[in-house]
mmCIF file of C-alpha atoms in Angstrom:
data_model
loop_
_atom_site.group_PDB
_atom_site.id
_atom_site.type_symbol
_atom_site.label_atom_id
_atom_site.label_comp_id
_atom_site.label_asym_id
_atom_site.label_seq_id
_atom_site.Cartn_x
_atom_site.Cartn_y
_atom_site.Cartn_z
ATOM 1 C CA UNK Y 1 -116.724 86.350 -64.123
ATOM 2 C CA UNK Y 2 -113.678 87.943 -62.487
ATOM 3 C CA UNK Y 3 -114.215 89.615 -59.163
ATOM 4 C CA UNK Y 4 -113.993 93.389 -59.406
ATOM 5 C CA UNK Y 5 -110.789 94.929 -58.142
ATOM 6 C CA UNK Y 6 -111.294 98.217 -56.357
ATOM 7 C CA UNK Y 7 -108.260 100.397 -56.947
ATOM 8 C CA UNK Y 8 -109.203 103.396 -54.806
ATOM 9 C CA UNK Y 9 -106.622 103.861 -52.066
ATOM 10 C CA UNK Y 10 -104.695 100.752 -53.173
ATOM 11 C CA UNK Y 11 -101.260 100.929 -54.829
ATOM 12 C CA UNK Y 12 -101.500 100.684 -58.636
ATOM 13 C CA UNK Y 13 -98.996 97.838 -58.788
ATOM 14 C CA UNK Y 14 -100.883 95.632 -56.342
ATOM 15 C CA UNK Y 15 -104.265 96.116 -58.046
ATOM 16 C CA UNK Y 16 -102.645 95.622 -61.459
ATOM 17 C CA UNK Y 17 -101.147 92.318 -60.321
ATOM 18 C CA UNK Y 18 -104.588 91.095 -59.252
ATOM 19 C CA UNK Y 19 -106.089 91.956 -62.640
ATOM 20 C CA UNK Y 20 -103.162 90.412 -64.508
ATOM 21 C CA UNK Y 21 -103.499 87.245 -62.429
ATOM 22 C CA UNK Y 22 -107.207 86.920 -63.246
ATOM 23 C CA UNK Y 23 -106.703 87.418 -66.969
ATOM 24 C CA UNK Y 24 -103.644 85.142 -66.960
ATOM 25 C CA UNK Y 25 -105.656 82.381 -65.321
ATOM 26 C CA UNK Y 26 -108.348 82.646 -67.995
ATOM 27 C CA UNK Y 27 -105.735 82.357 -70.748
ATOM 28 C CA UNK Y 28 -103.948 79.387 -69.146
ATOM 29 C CA UNK Y 29 -107.258 77.581 -68.590
ATOM 30 C CA UNK Y 30 -108.288 78.104 -72.205
ATOM 31 C CA UNK Y 31 -111.224 80.371 -71.424
ATOM 32 C CA UNK Y 32 -109.473 82.934 -73.612
ATOM 33 C CA UNK Y 33 -107.809 81.441 -76.685
ATOM 34 C CA UNK Y 34 -105.244 82.460 -79.273
ATOM 35 C CA UNK Y 35 -106.458 85.458 -81.280
ATOM 36 C CA UNK Y 36 -109.318 86.404 -78.964
ATOM 37 C CA UNK Y 37 -109.634 90.148 -78.466
ATOM 38 C CA UNK Y 38 -110.224 91.415 -74.939
ATOM 39 C CA UNK Y 39 -113.101 93.844 -74.314
ATOM 40 C CA UNK Y 40 -112.458 97.528 -74.918
ATOM 41 C CA UNK Y 41 -110.564 99.552 -72.356
ATOM 42 C CA UNK Y 42 -113.805 101.209 -71.260
ATOM 43 C CA UNK Y 43 -115.457 97.827 -70.724
ATOM 44 C CA UNK Y 44 -112.447 96.482 -68.813
ATOM 45 C CA UNK Y 45 -112.392 99.576 -66.594
ATOM 46 C CA UNK Y 46 -116.026 99.005 -65.783
ATOM 47 C CA UNK Y 47 -115.551 95.271 -65.291
ATOM 48 C CA UNK Y 48 -112.685 95.600 -62.827
ATOM 49 C CA UNK Y 49 -113.616 98.961 -61.287
ATOM 50 C CA UNK Y 50 -110.088 100.393 -61.379
ATOM 51 C CA UNK Y 51 -108.351 103.453 -62.772
ATOM 52 C CA UNK Y 52 -106.927 103.616 -66.293
ATOM 53 C CA UNK Y 53 -103.265 103.586 -65.078
ATOM 54 C CA UNK Y 54 -103.965 100.449 -63.041
ATOM 55 C CA UNK Y 55 -105.558 98.639 -65.971
ATOM 56 C CA UNK Y 56 -102.779 99.653 -68.341
ATOM 57 C CA UNK Y 57 -100.147 98.432 -65.895
ATOM 58 C CA UNK Y 58 -101.917 95.041 -65.746
ATOM 59 C CA UNK Y 59 -101.913 94.825 -69.539
ATOM 60 C CA UNK Y 60 -98.208 95.710 -69.622
ATOM 61 C CA UNK Y 61 -97.538 92.820 -67.221
ATOM 62 C CA UNK Y 62 -99.343 90.377 -69.526
ATOM 63 C CA UNK Y 63 -97.621 91.876 -72.565
ATOM 64 C CA UNK Y 64 -94.215 91.327 -70.949
ATOM 65 C CA UNK Y 65 -95.186 87.663 -70.500
ATOM 66 C CA UNK Y 66 -96.208 87.435 -74.193
ATOM 67 C CA UNK Y 67 -99.753 86.532 -73.159
ATOM 68 C CA UNK Y 68 -101.302 89.509 -74.956
ATOM 69 C CA UNK Y 69 -100.355 91.656 -77.929
ATOM 70 C CA UNK Y 70 -101.449 95.293 -77.937
ATOM 71 C CA UNK Y 71 -102.349 96.404 -81.464
ATOM 72 C CA UNK Y 72 -102.669 100.085 -82.281
ATOM 73 C CA UNK Y 73 -104.794 101.887 -84.848
ATOM 74 C CA UNK Y 74 -108.420 101.778 -85.926
ATOM 75 C CA UNK Y 75 -108.432 97.972 -85.866
ATOM 76 C CA UNK Y 76 -106.360 97.770 -82.731
ATOM 77 C CA UNK Y 77 -107.129 96.074 -79.474
ATOM 78 C CA UNK Y 78 -105.653 93.687 -76.934
ATOM 79 C CA UNK Y 79 -105.224 90.297 -78.587
ATOM 80 C CA UNK Y 80 -104.679 87.110 -76.618
ATOM 81 C CA UNK Y 81 -101.552 85.051 -77.240
ATOM 82 C CA UNK Y 82 -100.647 81.678 -75.719
ATOM 83 C CA UNK Y 83 -97.478 80.555 -73.926
ATOM 84 C CA UNK Y 84 -94.779 79.446 -76.350
ATOM 85 C CA UNK Y 85 -91.637 77.457 -75.697
ATOM 86 C CA UNK Y 86 -89.585 80.009 -77.649
ATOM 87 C CA UNK Y 87 -90.075 82.503 -74.832
ATOM 88 C CA UNK Y 88 -88.807 80.014 -72.253
ATOM 89 C CA UNK Y 89 -85.976 79.002 -74.555
ATOM 90 C CA UNK Y 90 -84.895 82.618 -74.939
ATOM 91 C CA UNK Y 91 -84.754 83.193 -71.194
ATOM 92 C CA UNK Y 92 -83.073 79.833 -70.563
ATOM 93 C CA UNK Y 93 -80.519 80.817 -73.168
ATOM 94 C CA UNK Y 94 -79.774 84.019 -71.263
ATOM 95 C CA UNK Y 95 -79.266 82.031 -68.065
ATOM 96 C CA UNK Y 96 -76.960 79.585 -69.819
ATOM 97 C CA UNK Y 97 -75.005 82.463 -71.340
ATOM 98 C CA UNK Y 98 -74.661 84.066 -67.906
ATOM 99 C CA UNK Y 99 -73.424 80.774 -66.441
ATOM 100 C CA UNK Y 100 -71.006 80.407 -69.357
ATOM 101 C CA UNK Y 101 -72.445 77.021 -70.307
ATOM 102 C CA UNK Y 102 -70.790 75.109 -73.128
ATOM 103 C CA UNK Y 103 -72.623 73.526 -76.028
ATOM 104 C CA UNK Y 104 -71.253 70.178 -74.805
ATOM 105 C CA UNK Y 105 -73.068 70.820 -71.522
ATOM 106 C CA UNK Y 106 -76.319 71.408 -73.429
ATOM 107 C CA UNK Y 107 -75.936 68.169 -75.394
ATOM 108 C CA UNK Y 108 -75.250 66.251 -72.182
ATOM 109 C CA UNK Y 109 -78.474 67.644 -70.721
ATOM 110 C CA UNK Y 110 -80.345 66.643 -73.892
ATOM 111 C CA UNK Y 111 -79.053 63.087 -73.582
ATOM 112 C CA UNK Y 112 -80.139 62.977 -69.933
ATOM 113 C CA UNK Y 113 -83.679 64.136 -70.803
ATOM 114 C CA UNK Y 114 -84.287 62.489 -74.166
ATOM 115 C CA UNK Y 115 -82.818 59.095 -73.300
ATOM 116 C CA UNK Y 116 -85.432 58.231 -70.628
ATOM 117 C CA UNK Y 117 -88.175 59.605 -72.912
ATOM 118 C CA UNK Y 118 -87.165 57.139 -75.631
ATOM 119 C CA UNK Y 119 -87.273 54.351 -73.043
ATOM 120 C CA UNK Y 120 -90.767 55.448 -71.940
ATOM 121 C CA UNK Y 121 -91.928 55.377 -75.547
ATOM 122 C CA UNK Y 122 -90.436 51.917 -76.108
ATOM 123 C CA UNK Y 123 -92.369 50.542 -73.155
ATOM 124 C CA UNK Y 124 -95.706 52.051 -74.190
ATOM 125 C CA UNK Y 125 -95.573 52.568 -77.978
ATOM 126 C CA UNK Y 126 -98.650 51.890 -80.071
ATOM 127 C CA UNK Y 127 -98.984 50.676 -83.646
ATOM 128 C CA UNK Y 128 -99.825 54.227 -84.693
ATOM 129 C CA UNK Y 129 -96.667 55.500 -82.968
ATOM 130 C CA UNK Y 130 -94.532 53.079 -84.973
ATOM 131 C CA UNK Y 131 -96.269 54.053 -88.195
ATOM 132 C CA UNK Y 132 -95.556 57.749 -87.619
ATOM 133 C CA UNK Y 133 -91.943 57.093 -86.616
ATOM 134 C CA UNK Y 134 -91.285 54.970 -89.699
ATOM 135 C CA UNK Y 135 -92.898 57.575 -91.929
ATOM 136 C CA UNK Y 136 -90.597 60.200 -90.396
ATOM 137 C CA UNK Y 137 -87.509 58.074 -91.133
ATOM 138 C CA UNK Y 138 -88.718 57.505 -94.711
ATOM 139 C CA UNK Y 139 -89.109 61.261 -95.154
ATOM 140 C CA UNK Y 140 -85.487 61.722 -94.039
ATOM 141 C CA UNK Y 141 -84.264 59.112 -96.518
ATOM 142 C CA UNK Y 142 -86.171 60.747 -99.361
ATOM 143 C CA UNK Y 143 -84.419 64.096 -98.839
ATOM 144 C CA UNK Y 144 -80.991 63.858 -100.444
ATOM 145 C CA UNK Y 145 -80.455 67.201 -102.195
ATOM 146 C CA UNK Y 146 -81.502 69.705 -99.525
ATOM 147 C CA UNK Y 147 -79.273 69.553 -96.416
ATOM 148 C CA UNK Y 148 -81.228 72.311 -94.678
ATOM 149 C CA UNK Y 149 -84.540 70.488 -95.087
ATOM 150 C CA UNK Y 150 -82.994 67.210 -93.977
ATOM 151 C CA UNK Y 151 -81.690 68.875 -90.818
ATOM 152 C CA UNK Y 152 -85.192 70.193 -90.084
ATOM 153 C CA UNK Y 153 -86.653 66.702 -90.501
ATOM 154 C CA UNK Y 154 -84.019 65.179 -88.234
ATOM 155 C CA UNK Y 155 -84.637 67.759 -85.531
ATOM 156 C CA UNK Y 156 -88.382 67.165 -85.875
ATOM 157 C CA UNK Y 157 -87.774 63.428 -85.412
ATOM 158 C CA UNK Y 158 -86.293 64.202 -81.995
ATOM 159 C CA UNK Y 159 -89.347 66.315 -81.130
ATOM 160 C CA UNK Y 160 -91.691 63.579 -82.330
ATOM 161 C CA UNK Y 161 -90.051 60.964 -80.110
ATOM 162 C CA UNK Y 162 -90.235 63.233 -77.053
ATOM 163 C CA UNK Y 163 -93.850 64.218 -77.707
ATOM 164 C CA UNK Y 164 -94.849 60.572 -78.089
ATOM 165 C CA UNK Y 165 -93.318 59.750 -74.707
ATOM 166 C CA UNK Y 166 -96.263 61.643 -73.245
ATOM 167 C CA UNK Y 167 -94.625 63.585 -70.410
ATOM 168 C CA UNK Y 168 -95.445 67.268 -70.862
ATOM 169 C CA UNK Y 169 -92.826 68.514 -68.391
ATOM 170 C CA UNK Y 170 -90.018 66.628 -70.115
ATOM 171 C CA UNK Y 171 -91.334 67.770 -73.502
ATOM 172 C CA UNK Y 172 -91.109 71.433 -72.483
ATOM 173 C CA UNK Y 173 -87.635 71.031 -70.966
ATOM 174 C CA UNK Y 174 -86.471 69.167 -74.054
ATOM 175 C CA UNK Y 175 -87.891 71.833 -76.362
ATOM 176 C CA UNK Y 176 -85.967 74.549 -74.546
ATOM 177 C CA UNK Y 177 -82.705 72.627 -74.892
ATOM 178 C CA UNK Y 178 -83.423 71.567 -78.481
ATOM 179 C CA UNK Y 179 -83.775 75.210 -79.514
ATOM 180 C CA UNK Y 180 -80.087 75.687 -78.685
ATOM 181 C CA UNK Y 181 -79.084 72.367 -80.244
ATOM 182 C CA UNK Y 182 -80.795 73.337 -83.485
ATOM 183 C CA UNK Y 183 -78.713 76.511 -83.620
ATOM 184 C CA UNK Y 184 -75.558 74.439 -83.157
ATOM 185 C CA UNK Y 185 -76.439 71.837 -85.791
ATOM 186 C CA UNK Y 186 -77.487 74.545 -88.257
ATOM 187 C CA UNK Y 187 -74.135 76.227 -87.691
ATOM 188 C CA UNK Y 188 -72.421 72.914 -88.446
ATOM 189 C CA UNK Y 189 -74.329 72.488 -91.724
ATOM 190 C CA UNK Y 190 -73.611 76.088 -92.748
ATOM 191 C CA UNK Y 191 -69.911 75.854 -91.907
ATOM 192 C CA UNK Y 192 -69.497 72.578 -93.795
ATOM 193 C CA UNK Y 193 -71.307 73.662 -96.906
ATOM 194 C CA UNK Y 194 -74.238 71.358 -96.243
ATOM 195 C CA UNK Y 195 -73.459 68.995 -99.112
ATOM 196 C CA UNK Y 196 -69.790 68.359 -98.293
ATOM 197 C CA UNK Y 197 -68.801 64.676 -97.985
ATOM 198 C CA UNK Y 198 -68.343 64.918 -94.210
ATOM 199 C CA UNK Y 199 -71.647 66.698 -93.671
ATOM 200 C CA UNK Y 200 -73.523 64.312 -95.948
ATOM 201 C CA UNK Y 201 -71.993 61.284 -94.217
ATOM 202 C CA UNK Y 202 -72.983 62.652 -90.797
ATOM 203 C CA UNK Y 203 -76.547 63.264 -91.959
ATOM 204 C CA UNK Y 204 -76.827 59.750 -93.403
ATOM 205 C CA UNK Y 205 -75.471 58.260 -90.174
ATOM 206 C CA UNK Y 206 -78.048 60.184 -88.149
ATOM 207 C CA UNK Y 207 -80.887 58.854 -90.290
ATOM 208 C CA UNK Y 208 -79.580 55.286 -89.908
ATOM 209 C CA UNK Y 209 -79.531 55.763 -86.134
ATOM 210 C CA UNK Y 210 -83.090 57.046 -86.210
ATOM 211 C CA UNK Y 211 -84.134 53.931 -88.130
ATOM 212 C CA UNK Y 212 -82.342 51.665 -85.639
ATOM 213 C CA UNK Y 213 -83.941 53.305 -82.631
ATOM 214 C CA UNK Y 214 -87.382 52.886 -84.202
ATOM 215 C CA UNK Y 215 -86.802 49.146 -84.468
ATOM 216 C CA UNK Y 216 -85.648 48.990 -80.842
ATOM 217 C CA UNK Y 217 -88.815 50.852 -79.871
ATOM 218 C CA UNK Y 218 -90.832 48.383 -81.949
ATOM 219 C CA UNK Y 219 -89.176 45.505 -80.052
ATOM 220 C CA UNK Y 220 -89.965 47.288 -76.745
ATOM 221 C CA UNK Y 221 -86.260 47.231 -75.958
ATOM 222 C CA UNK Y 222 -86.330 50.231 -73.629
ATOM 223 C CA UNK Y 223 -82.755 49.857 -72.388
ATOM 224 C CA UNK Y 224 -81.341 49.402 -75.870
ATOM 225 C CA UNK Y 225 -83.288 52.329 -77.303
ATOM 226 C CA UNK Y 226 -82.212 54.635 -74.473
ATOM 227 C CA UNK Y 227 -78.553 53.642 -74.750
ATOM 228 C CA UNK Y 228 -78.497 54.179 -78.522
ATOM 229 C CA UNK Y 229 -80.257 57.535 -78.243
ATOM 230 C CA UNK Y 230 -77.834 58.817 -75.612
ATOM 231 C CA UNK Y 231 -74.885 57.650 -77.743
ATOM 232 C CA UNK Y 232 -76.375 59.361 -80.800
ATOM 233 C CA UNK Y 233 -76.760 62.731 -79.045
ATOM 234 C CA UNK Y 234 -73.294 62.656 -77.473
ATOM 235 C CA UNK Y 235 -71.708 61.604 -80.777
ATOM 236 C CA UNK Y 236 -73.334 64.608 -82.446
ATOM 237 C CA UNK Y 237 -71.894 66.815 -79.719
ATOM 238 C CA UNK Y 238 -68.399 65.405 -80.255
ATOM 239 C CA UNK Y 239 -68.658 65.838 -84.008
ATOM 240 C CA UNK Y 240 -69.667 69.479 -83.669
ATOM 241 C CA UNK Y 241 -66.823 70.176 -81.230
ATOM 242 C CA UNK Y 242 -64.256 68.634 -83.556
ATOM 243 C CA UNK Y 243 -65.588 70.700 -86.468
ATOM 244 C CA UNK Y 244 -65.071 73.954 -84.582
ATOM 245 C CA UNK Y 245 -68.711 74.867 -83.989
ATOM 246 C CA UNK Y 246 -69.136 77.465 -81.215
ATOM 247 C CA UNK Y 247 -68.035 75.953 -77.922
ATOM 248 C CA UNK Y 248 -70.224 78.142 -75.731
ATOM 249 C CA UNK Y 249 -73.899 79.061 -75.703
ATOM 250 C CA UNK Y 250 -73.086 82.761 -75.739
ATOM 251 C CA UNK Y 251 -71.232 82.330 -79.047
ATOM 252 C CA UNK Y 252 -74.302 80.680 -80.578
ATOM 253 C CA UNK Y 253 -76.888 83.153 -79.331
ATOM 254 C CA UNK Y 254 -75.107 86.499 -79.610
#
């Protein structure tokens, strides 16, 4: 049970921060899960022993962090949400826009993060990992009439490799960067008509690279897998630049 926060004589902001911190901790620890509805305002006021303005300020703090959603109406209430990478990706995108980062810079960062992850996976992969990776490559090969779907599968292959590496911090950082990369690659597919010879050839080459890296992972060739993965990401970056895809993050996100 949270400790009551006495708001009398204490600035609203300070007491609200204490309440927000307690509720935030419960969400992060999984004590409150996605879709749970917090107690009524009256119950929360009694639980924390604060004024209505203080409680509402605490809820606004959590709402700004996308940890709760306030629903109005007869079936309204304060519904718990969970942290999502999209929120971090959005803010990271703003920072990159402000710093005038190029898309080439983003791809270089992706190569720096994803390459070591592929090496980690190669050193520790299981039979089940290989099965899932090979199934993912097969799914890519089976999609030959829907460029948009193929692009989704290829982006998901990158996510699968990073998730299998098992490092949660690198997975989050990679997800933030991959959000921007997906915008760039989607722009490339859209600009090239998706099924144009050049676009189709690029997509086929990417799938072949995915298949090759799976076999290097199977052989536990960490150095080879990392080198190929870095080359693959940087080659994609070069191809997008030569095709005229937006050269800066701000052009992609605006």
